[in-house]
mmCIF file of C-alpha atoms in Angstrom:
data_model
loop_
_atom_site.group_PDB
_atom_site.id
_atom_site.type_symbol
_atom_site.label_atom_id
_atom_site.label_comp_id
_atom_site.label_asym_id
_atom_site.label_seq_id
_atom_site.Cartn_x
_atom_site.Cartn_y
_atom_site.Cartn_z
ATOM 1 C CA MET A 121 0.000 0.000 0.000
ATOM 2 C CA TRP A 122 2.839 2.405 0.873
ATOM 3 C CA ALA A 123 4.541 1.562 -2.370
ATOM 4 C CA ARG A 124 1.390 2.378 -4.308
ATOM 5 C CA LYS A 125 0.999 5.735 -2.530
ATOM 6 C CA LEU A 126 4.632 6.561 -3.176
ATOM 7 C CA GLY A 127 4.167 5.767 -6.851
ATOM 8 C CA GLN A 128 1.148 8.006 -6.987
ATOM 9 C CA TRP A 129 3.041 10.902 -5.416
ATOM 10 C CA ARG A 130 5.905 10.351 -7.775
ATOM 11 C CA SER A 131 3.710 10.605 -10.820
ATOM 12 C CA ILE A 132 2.083 13.761 -9.463
ATOM 13 C CA ALA A 133 5.487 15.318 -8.813
ATOM 14 C CA LYS A 134 6.633 14.376 -12.304
ATOM 15 C CA GLU A 135 3.603 15.935 -13.873
ATOM 16 C CA ALA A 136 4.032 19.126 -11.828
ATOM 17 C CA ALA A 137 7.658 19.344 -12.905
ATOM 18 C CA ASP A 138 6.685 18.888 -16.558
ATOM 19 C CA ARG A 139 4.086 21.610 -16.323
ATOM 20 C CA THR A 140 6.572 23.977 -14.656
ATOM 21 C CA VAL A 141 9.085 23.389 -17.425
ATOM 22 C CA ILE A 142 6.453 24.205 -20.049
ATOM 23 C CA VAL A 143 5.503 27.428 -18.267
ATOM 24 C CA ALA A 144 9.172 28.394 -17.868
ATOM 25 C CA LYS A 145 9.798 27.797 -21.570
ATOM 26 C CA PHE A 146 6.812 29.899 -22.453
ATOM 27 C CA LEU A 147 8.004 32.755 -20.227
ATOM 28 C CA CYS A 148 11.446 32.610 -21.830
ATOM 29 C CA LEU A 149 9.926 32.759 -25.303
ATOM 30 C CA PHE A 150 7.820 35.689 -24.183
ATOM 31 C CA HIS A 151 10.842 37.515 -22.781
ATOM 32 C CA VAL A 152 12.900 37.035 -25.933
ATOM 33 C CA THR A 153 10.062 38.150 -28.210
ATOM 34 C CA GLU A 154 9.369 41.179 -26.083
ATOM 35 C CA THR A 155 13.005 42.235 -25.774
ATOM 36 C CA TYR A 156 14.423 41.413 -29.175
ATOM 37 C CA LEU A 157 11.541 41.416 -31.662
ATOM 38 C CA PHE A 158 8.477 43.480 -30.907
ATOM 39 C CA SER A 159 6.112 44.283 -28.094
ATOM 40 C CA PRO A 160 2.906 46.243 -27.588
ATOM 41 C CA THR A 161 3.261 49.199 -25.229
ATOM 42 C CA LEU A 162 0.748 51.582 -23.743
ATOM 43 C CA VAL A 163 1.864 55.193 -23.944
ATOM 44 C CA TYR A 164 0.048 58.212 -22.610
ATOM 45 C CA GLY A 165 0.589 61.823 -21.701
ATOM 46 C CA PRO A 166 0.386 65.173 -23.435
ATOM 47 C CA SER A 167 3.936 65.377 -24.785
ATOM 48 C CA MET A 168 3.256 63.739 -28.164
ATOM 49 C CA LEU A 169 0.002 65.521 -29.009
ATOM 50 C CA PRO A 170 -1.385 65.620 -31.667
ATOM 51 C CA THR A 171 0.327 62.461 -32.995
ATOM 52 C CA LEU A 172 -0.589 60.363 -29.960
ATOM 53 C CA ASN A 173 -3.663 60.796 -27.833
ATOM 54 C CA MET A 174 -3.355 62.037 -24.306
ATOM 55 C CA ARG A 175 -5.550 59.269 -22.880
ATOM 56 C CA GLY A 176 -3.349 56.483 -24.082
ATOM 57 C CA ASP A 177 -2.484 54.608 -27.253
ATOM 58 C CA VAL A 178 -1.164 51.111 -27.673
ATOM 59 C CA LEU A 179 1.838 51.130 -29.993
ATOM 60 C CA LEU A 180 3.659 48.212 -31.498
ATOM 61 C CA ILE A 181 7.343 48.716 -30.686
ATOM 62 C CA ASP A 182 10.037 47.416 -32.961
ATOM 63 C CA ARG A 183 12.904 46.255 -30.722
ATOM 64 C CA VAL A 184 15.289 45.282 -33.519
ATOM 65 C CA SER A 185 16.150 48.396 -35.555
ATOM 66 C CA HIS A 186 17.807 50.403 -32.837
ATOM 67 C CA ARG A 187 20.208 47.583 -32.054
ATOM 68 C CA PHE A 188 21.619 47.900 -35.565
ATOM 69 C CA GLY A 189 21.710 51.678 -35.518
ATOM 70 C CA ARG A 190 18.825 51.941 -37.956
ATOM 71 C CA LEU A 191 17.158 55.007 -36.575
ATOM 72 C CA GLY A 192 16.325 57.968 -38.747
ATOM 73 C CA ILE A 193 15.129 61.471 -38.178
ATOM 74 C CA GLY A 194 11.376 61.520 -37.602
ATOM 75 C CA ASP A 195 11.135 58.102 -35.923
ATOM 76 C CA VAL A 196 9.079 57.864 -32.750
ATOM 77 C CA VAL A 197 11.191 56.126 -30.109
ATOM 78 C CA LEU A 198 10.887 54.905 -26.551
ATOM 79 C CA VAL A 199 13.748 56.273 -24.509
ATOM 80 C CA ILE A 200 14.643 55.886 -20.812
ATOM 81 C CA SER A 201 14.467 59.275 -19.149
ATOM 82 C CA PRO A 202 17.976 60.458 -18.272
ATOM 83 C CA LEU A 203 16.542 62.111 -15.171
ATOM 84 C CA ASP A 204 14.691 59.054 -13.856
ATOM 85 C CA PRO A 205 15.672 55.608 -15.147
ATOM 86 C CA LYS A 206 12.328 54.110 -14.121
ATOM 87 C CA ARG A 207 10.419 56.348 -16.521
ATOM 88 C CA ILE A 208 10.178 55.648 -20.220
ATOM 89 C CA LEU A 209 9.453 58.557 -22.534
ATOM 90 C CA THR A 210 7.953 58.527 -26.016
ATOM 91 C CA LYS A 211 9.608 61.127 -28.206
ATOM 92 C CA ARG A 212 10.516 61.835 -31.797
ATOM 93 C CA VAL A 213 14.118 61.763 -32.991
ATOM 94 C CA LEU A 214 14.963 65.165 -34.435
ATOM 95 C CA GLY A 215 18.731 64.908 -34.685
ATOM 96 C CA LEU A 216 21.393 62.222 -34.895
ATOM 97 C CA GLU A 217 25.035 62.531 -33.865
ATOM 98 C CA GLY A 218 26.795 65.377 -35.639
ATOM 99 C CA ASP A 219 23.576 67.115 -36.698
ATOM 100 C CA VAL A 220 23.062 70.775 -35.964
ATOM 101 C CA VAL A 221 19.822 71.496 -34.084
ATOM 102 C CA SER A 222 18.206 74.803 -33.289
ATOM 103 C CA PHE A 223 15.526 75.163 -30.659
ATOM 104 C CA ASN A 224 13.657 77.788 -28.711
ATOM 105 C CA LEU A 225 14.152 77.958 -24.992
ATOM 106 C CA ASP A 226 11.251 78.998 -22.778
ATOM 107 C CA THR A 227 12.731 82.437 -22.697
ATOM 108 C CA GLY A 228 12.340 82.726 -26.467
ATOM 109 C CA ILE A 229 16.043 82.664 -27.206
ATOM 110 C CA LEU A 230 17.026 80.533 -30.178
ATOM 111 C CA LYS A 231 19.851 78.158 -29.397
ATOM 112 C CA THR A 232 21.903 76.142 -31.858
ATOM 113 C CA LEU A 233 24.205 73.261 -31.045
ATOM 114 C CA VAL A 234 25.783 70.142 -32.493
ATOM 115 C CA VAL A 235 24.569 66.748 -31.218
ATOM 116 C CA GLN A 236 27.462 64.929 -29.472
ATOM 117 C CA LYS A 237 28.939 61.668 -30.664
ATOM 118 C CA GLY A 238 26.750 58.675 -29.820
ATOM 119 C CA HIS A 239 23.801 60.839 -28.801
ATOM 120 C CA VAL A 240 20.417 61.648 -30.322
ATOM 121 C CA TRP A 241 18.236 64.718 -30.027
ATOM 122 C CA VAL A 242 14.652 63.828 -29.054
ATOM 123 C CA GLN A 243 11.667 66.110 -28.743
ATOM 124 C CA GLY A 244 7.954 65.705 -28.165
ATOM 125 C CA ASP A 245 5.564 66.817 -30.872
ATOM 126 C CA ASN A 246 3.820 69.078 -28.385
ATOM 127 C CA VAL A 247 6.478 71.712 -27.810
ATOM 128 C CA TYR A 248 4.456 73.359 -25.057
ATOM 129 C CA ALA A 249 4.149 70.345 -22.751
ATOM 130 C CA SER A 250 7.113 68.107 -23.256
ATOM 131 C CA SER A 251 10.229 67.605 -21.194
ATOM 132 C CA ASP A 252 12.757 66.539 -23.747
ATOM 133 C CA SER A 253 16.207 67.336 -25.088
ATOM 134 C CA ARG A 254 15.470 71.026 -24.770
ATOM 135 C CA LEU A 255 15.485 70.416 -21.017
ATOM 136 C CA PHE A 256 18.102 67.711 -20.491
ATOM 137 C CA GLY A 257 20.176 67.926 -23.659
ATOM 138 C CA SER A 258 20.801 65.176 -26.148
ATOM 139 C CA VAL A 259 20.420 61.625 -24.813
ATOM 140 C CA PRO A 260 22.904 58.750 -25.205
ATOM 141 C CA TYR A 261 21.873 56.258 -27.872
ATOM 142 C CA GLY A 262 22.074 53.481 -25.284
ATOM 143 C CA LEU A 263 18.949 54.807 -23.572
ATOM 144 C CA ILE A 264 16.776 54.079 -26.605
ATOM 145 C CA GLN A 265 14.524 51.078 -26.016
ATOM 146 C CA GLY A 266 12.749 50.710 -29.322
ATOM 147 C CA LYS A 267 11.065 52.345 -32.259
ATOM 148 C CA ALA A 268 7.298 52.668 -32.604
ATOM 149 C CA PHE A 269 6.171 51.500 -36.005
ATOM 150 C CA CYS A 270 2.412 51.384 -35.789
ATOM 151 C CA ARG A 271 -0.529 52.115 -33.577
ATOM 152 C CA ILE A 272 -2.802 49.172 -32.778
ATOM 153 C CA TRP A 273 -5.241 50.862 -30.414
ATOM 154 C CA PRO A 274 -7.593 52.728 -30.771
ATOM 155 C CA LEU A 275 -8.576 50.685 -33.806
ATOM 156 C CA SER A 276 -10.022 53.679 -35.620
ATOM 157 C CA GLU A 277 -6.534 55.155 -35.831
ATOM 158 C CA PHE A 278 -4.766 51.913 -36.672
ATOM 159 C CA GLY A 279 -1.680 52.382 -38.786
ATOM 160 C CA SER A 280 1.612 54.192 -39.001
ATOM 161 C CA LEU A 281 2.252 57.283 -36.940
ATOM 162 C CA GLY A 282 3.149 59.632 -39.740
ATOM 163 C CA PRO A 283 6.007 62.064 -39.960
ATOM 164 C CA GLY A 284 4.719 64.525 -37.377
ATOM 165 C CA LEU A 285 4.817 68.285 -37.580
ATOM 166 C CA TRP A 286 8.532 68.958 -37.527
ATOM 167 C CA MET R 1474 21.732 7.418 -40.849
ATOM 168 C CA ALA R 1475 19.780 9.512 -38.418
ATOM 169 C CA SER R 1476 16.229 10.249 -39.281
ATOM 170 C CA PRO R 1477 14.839 13.748 -39.890
ATOM 171 C CA LYS R 1478 12.983 13.401 -36.596
ATOM 172 C CA PHE R 1479 16.281 13.059 -34.764
ATOM 173 C CA TRP R 1480 17.590 16.322 -36.268
ATOM 174 C CA TRP R 1481 14.287 18.035 -35.602
ATOM 175 C CA ASP R 1482 14.516 17.054 -31.926
ATOM 176 C CA ILE R 1483 18.113 18.269 -31.728
ATOM 177 C CA SER R 1484 17.272 21.647 -33.239
ATOM 178 C CA LYS R 1485 14.268 21.998 -30.964
ATOM 179 C CA LYS R 1486 16.477 21.326 -27.943
ATOM 180 C CA CYS R 1487 19.067 23.868 -29.097
ATOM 181 C CA PHE R 1488 16.362 26.480 -29.596
ATOM 182 C CA THR R 1489 14.971 25.910 -26.102
ATOM 183 C CA VAL R 1490 18.398 26.038 -24.483
ATOM 184 C CA GLY R 1491 19.117 29.258 -26.384
ATOM 185 C CA LEU R 1492 15.887 30.858 -25.235
ATOM 186 C CA ILE R 1493 16.478 29.920 -21.622
ATOM 187 C CA SER R 1494 20.084 31.082 -21.585
ATOM 188 C CA VAL R 1495 19.231 34.421 -23.227
ATOM 189 C CA THR R 1496 16.497 34.980 -20.665
ATOM 190 C CA ILE R 1497 18.758 34.116 -17.750
ATOM 191 C CA SER R 1498 21.532 36.370 -19.022
ATOM 192 C CA ASP R 1499 19.105 39.251 -19.544
ATOM 193 C CA ARG R 1500 17.173 38.962 -16.341
ATOM 194 C CA PHE R 1501 19.362 37.267 -13.758
ATOM 195 C CA TRP R 1502 23.067 36.814 -14.295
ATOM 196 C CA SER R 1503 25.516 36.865 -17.138
ATOM 197 C CA ILE R 1504 29.239 36.432 -17.592
ATOM 198 C CA THR R 1505 31.401 39.172 -19.040
ATOM 199 C CA ARG R 1506 35.050 39.443 -19.952
ATOM 200 C CA ILE R 1507 36.930 42.455 -18.653
ATOM 201 C CA SER R 1508 39.501 43.958 -20.958
ATOM 202 C CA GLY R 1509 41.813 46.834 -20.215
ATOM 203 C CA HIS R 1510 43.446 48.003 -17.008
ATOM 204 C CA SER R 1511 41.116 50.782 -15.954
ATOM 205 C CA MET R 1512 39.778 48.740 -13.015
ATOM 206 C CA SER R 1513 43.133 47.365 -11.882
ATOM 207 C CA PRO R 1514 43.921 46.136 -9.202
ATOM 208 C CA THR R 1515 40.323 44.896 -8.707
ATOM 209 C CA PHE R 1516 40.216 43.331 -12.174
ATOM 210 C CA ASN R 1517 43.147 42.560 -14.482
ATOM 211 C CA PRO R 1518 45.923 43.530 -12.021
ATOM 212 C CA GLY R 1519 49.267 44.420 -13.538
ATOM 213 C CA ASP R 1520 50.907 40.985 -13.281
ATOM 214 C CA SER R 1521 48.151 39.010 -15.013
ATOM 215 C CA SER R 1522 48.354 38.500 -18.741
ATOM 216 C CA PHE R 1523 44.846 37.075 -19.121
ATOM 217 C CA ASN R 1524 41.537 38.855 -18.967
ATOM 218 C CA ASP R 1525 39.255 38.358 -16.010
ATOM 219 C CA TYR R 1526 35.785 36.920 -16.353
ATOM 220 C CA VAL R 1527 33.152 38.241 -13.980
ATOM 221 C CA LEU R 1528 29.595 37.458 -12.986
ATOM 222 C CA VAL R 1529 27.189 40.325 -13.666
ATOM 223 C CA GLU R 1530 23.959 40.481 -11.739
ATOM 224 C CA LYS R 1531 20.953 41.918 -13.593
ATOM 225 C CA LEU R 1532 18.319 41.740 -10.871
ATOM 226 C CA CYS R 1533 19.258 45.211 -9.652
ATOM 227 C CA LEU R 1534 18.095 46.682 -12.981
ATOM 228 C CA GLY R 1535 14.438 46.256 -12.086
ATOM 229 C CA ARG R 1536 14.480 49.135 -9.642
ATOM 230 C CA TYR R 1537 17.899 50.583 -10.403
ATOM 231 C CA LYS R 1538 19.017 49.712 -6.883
ATOM 232 C CA PHE R 1539 22.633 50.809 -6.925
ATOM 233 C CA SER R 1540 24.681 52.318 -4.162
ATOM 234 C CA ARG R 1541 27.996 54.055 -3.832
ATOM 235 C CA GLY R 1542 30.905 51.693 -4.192
ATOM 236 C CA ASP R 1543 29.149 49.213 -6.495
ATOM 237 C CA VAL R 1544 30.984 48.109 -9.609
ATOM 238 C CA ILE R 1545 28.603 48.448 -12.547
ATOM 239 C CA VAL R 1546 28.557 47.646 -16.231
ATOM 240 C CA PHE R 1547 27.067 50.359 -18.404
ATOM 241 C CA SER R 1548 26.909 51.076 -22.078
ATOM 242 C CA SER R 1549 29.191 53.875 -23.141
ATOM 243 C CA PRO R 1550 27.432 57.214 -23.614
ATOM 244 C CA SER R 1551 29.391 57.854 -26.792
ATOM 245 C CA ASN R 1552 29.108 54.380 -28.321
ATOM 246 C CA TYR R 1553 26.146 52.235 -27.355
ATOM 247 C CA LYS R 1554 27.765 49.005 -28.562
ATOM 248 C CA GLU R 1555 30.596 49.283 -26.057
ATOM 249 C CA ASN R 1556 30.135 48.264 -22.418
ATOM 250 C CA ILE R 1557 32.253 49.813 -19.712
ATOM 251 C CA VAL R 1558 32.953 48.574 -16.158
ATOM 252 C CA LYS R 1559 33.494 51.233 -13.496
ATOM 253 C CA ARG R 1560 32.848 51.893 -9.823
ATOM 254 C CA ILE R 1561 30.072 54.235 -8.685
ATOM 255 C CA ILE R 1562 31.529 57.081 -6.637
ATOM 256 C CA ALA R 1563 28.510 59.312 -6.193
ATOM 257 C CA MET R 1564 24.754 59.049 -6.616
ATOM 258 C CA PRO R 1565 22.116 61.696 -7.443
ATOM 259 C CA GLY R 1566 22.282 64.653 -5.084
ATOM 260 C CA ASP R 1567 25.890 64.044 -3.999
ATOM 261 C CA TRP R 1568 28.513 66.692 -4.457
ATOM 262 C CA VAL R 1569 31.755 65.754 -6.153
ATOM 263 C CA PRO R 1570 34.470 68.000 -4.731
ATOM 264 C CA ASP R 1571 37.301 69.753 -6.531
ATOM 265 C CA PRO R 1572 38.349 69.970 -9.228
ATOM 266 C CA PHE R 1573 34.942 69.056 -10.699
ATOM 267 C CA ASP R 1574 32.739 70.791 -8.156
ATOM 268 C CA THR R 1575 29.446 69.394 -9.473
ATOM 269 C CA VAL R 1576 26.252 68.147 -7.896
ATOM 270 C CA ILE R 1577 25.085 64.920 -9.529
ATOM 271 C CA PRO R 1578 21.753 65.547 -11.315
ATOM 272 C CA HIS R 1579 18.699 63.296 -10.881
ATOM 273 C CA GLY R 1580 19.018 59.870 -12.474
ATOM 274 C CA HIS R 1581 22.764 60.112 -12.966
ATOM 275 C CA CYS R 1582 25.805 58.732 -11.198
ATOM 276 C CA TRP R 1583 29.491 59.534 -11.043
ATOM 277 C CA VAL R 1584 31.688 56.587 -12.057
ATOM 278 C CA GLU R 1585 35.439 56.183 -11.857
ATOM 279 C CA GLY R 1586 37.898 53.386 -12.553
ATOM 280 C CA ASP R 1587 39.948 52.010 -9.665
ATOM 281 C CA ASN R 1588 43.074 52.743 -11.637
ATOM 282 C CA SER R 1589 42.775 56.483 -11.908
ATOM 283 C CA SER R 1590 45.864 56.853 -14.076
ATOM 284 C CA SER R 1591 44.419 55.015 -17.082
ATOM 285 C CA SER R 1592 40.670 55.279 -17.016
ATOM 286 C CA VAL R 1593 38.212 57.158 -19.173
ATOM 287 C CA ASP R 1594 35.360 57.883 -16.773
ATOM 288 C CA SER R 1595 33.223 60.631 -15.287
ATOM 289 C CA ARG R 1596 36.302 62.757 -14.774
ATOM 290 C CA SER R 1597 36.363 63.285 -18.525
ATOM 291 C CA ILE R 1598 32.797 62.533 -19.661
ATOM 292 C CA GLY R 1599 30.839 63.846 -16.667
ATOM 293 C CA PRO R 1600 27.924 62.172 -14.877
ATOM 294 C CA VAL R 1601 26.461 59.094 -16.599
ATOM 295 C CA PRO R 1602 22.682 58.408 -16.763
ATOM 296 C CA LEU R 1603 21.729 55.417 -14.600
ATOM 297 C CA GLY R 1604 19.514 54.222 -17.435
ATOM 298 C CA LEU R 1605 22.637 53.111 -19.278
ATOM 299 C CA ALA R 1606 23.469 50.584 -16.533
ATOM 300 C CA ARG R 1607 23.488 46.985 -17.746
ATOM 301 C CA GLY R 1608 24.215 45.219 -14.463
ATOM 302 C CA ARG R 1609 26.328 45.016 -11.336
ATOM 303 C CA VAL R 1610 29.528 43.016 -11.044
ATOM 304 C CA THR R 1611 29.317 40.687 -8.063
ATOM 305 C CA HIS R 1612 31.958 37.967 -8.422
ATOM 306 C CA ILE R 1613 35.182 37.211 -10.230
ATOM 307 C CA ILE R 1614 34.926 33.705 -11.661
ATOM 308 C CA TRP R 1615 38.161 33.420 -13.629
ATOM 309 C CA PRO R 1616 41.175 33.091 -13.150
ATOM 310 C CA PRO R 1617 40.829 30.479 -10.371
ATOM 311 C CA GLN R 1618 43.338 32.006 -7.951
ATOM 312 C CA ARG R 1619 41.278 35.191 -7.703
ATOM 313 C CA VAL R 1620 37.757 33.723 -7.645
ATOM 314 C CA GLY R 1621 35.719 35.625 -5.102
ATOM 315 C CA LYS R 1622 33.315 38.335 -4.295
ATOM 316 C CA VAL R 1623 33.785 41.875 -5.561
ATOM 317 C CA GLU R 1624 33.602 44.095 -2.517
ATOM 318 C CA ARG R 1625 31.626 47.295 -2.347
ATOM 319 C CA VAL R 1626 34.268 49.905 -1.587
ATOM 320 C CA VAL R 1627 32.884 53.273 -0.586
ATOM 321 C CA PRO R 1628 35.510 55.870 -1.400
ATOM 322 C CA GLU R 1629 35.131 58.056 1.670
ATOM 323 C CA HIS R 1630 37.903 60.414 0.723
ATOM 324 C CA ARG R 1631 36.323 61.173 -2.657
ATOM 325 C CA LEU R 1632 32.923 62.037 -1.346
ATOM 326 C CA SER R 1633 31.377 64.780 0.668
ATOM 327 C CA LEU R 1634 27.694 64.410 1.314
ATOM 328 C CA LEU R 1635 25.595 67.522 1.179
#
């Protein structure tokens, strides 16, 4: 009788282990897809008006291009905030390394500078409510997390994000 | 001759192992080779002709839990493909005394190599955003005679708290 019970427990344990392995594999696949291929991300806030809605859009983020340096001017990117690493900002790339950018400070003075090596200049489409490179300067390329290539929610605005107003 | 099923199984196994190892190295721990002498004598001390291999912990990246004295890996601000290993000297809000005389801005840290004579670090490139951090070095795992924990050394003499 003990032997039978032991056998029963053993088969239960084996099945549990098998299930765990399947779940672990699935989580790994999920992680790799999300980090290296693409992932949906909810973005919200006023800084990208009128391209993105203030109440929140779900964007499909391409996690491949930026690893190969394939970013161009006008791309919408996710970038880790240099001022708070836990925050992720959605901004538009307006200058790559070596480009000359001009921008208005709050005071109305026009400033011109050259983007440093290995950095990008990012700005929100809504110049009135966006903390971006005008505030913290150009950001290192290593802070870029991905490039938005289409909007999947709301469905009525499904599609590419367009070139913006710049 | 092996059947197609055999090769299919092998490739499936390789794929799974790849997935799991990529996930572990992204989320938990990975192994990195240290080149250069900027962190000597902690890594690659003068008498060794081989590069050190170290264990890099990634769990701290979830909340960016770093403290002064930690050795971190971060991607270079001027070239994102290059990873640099340095020690954190000061965290946001700290004041770095002369000759730099700066207060570290939010979300940044001040990093320096242990070998100050040959190290490109915050003394030349300024504060580094914490978002560039890729992990924290916890152990040396090769060469065998120097296997051990990497201590957190708080450089008291370099730091004056506000």
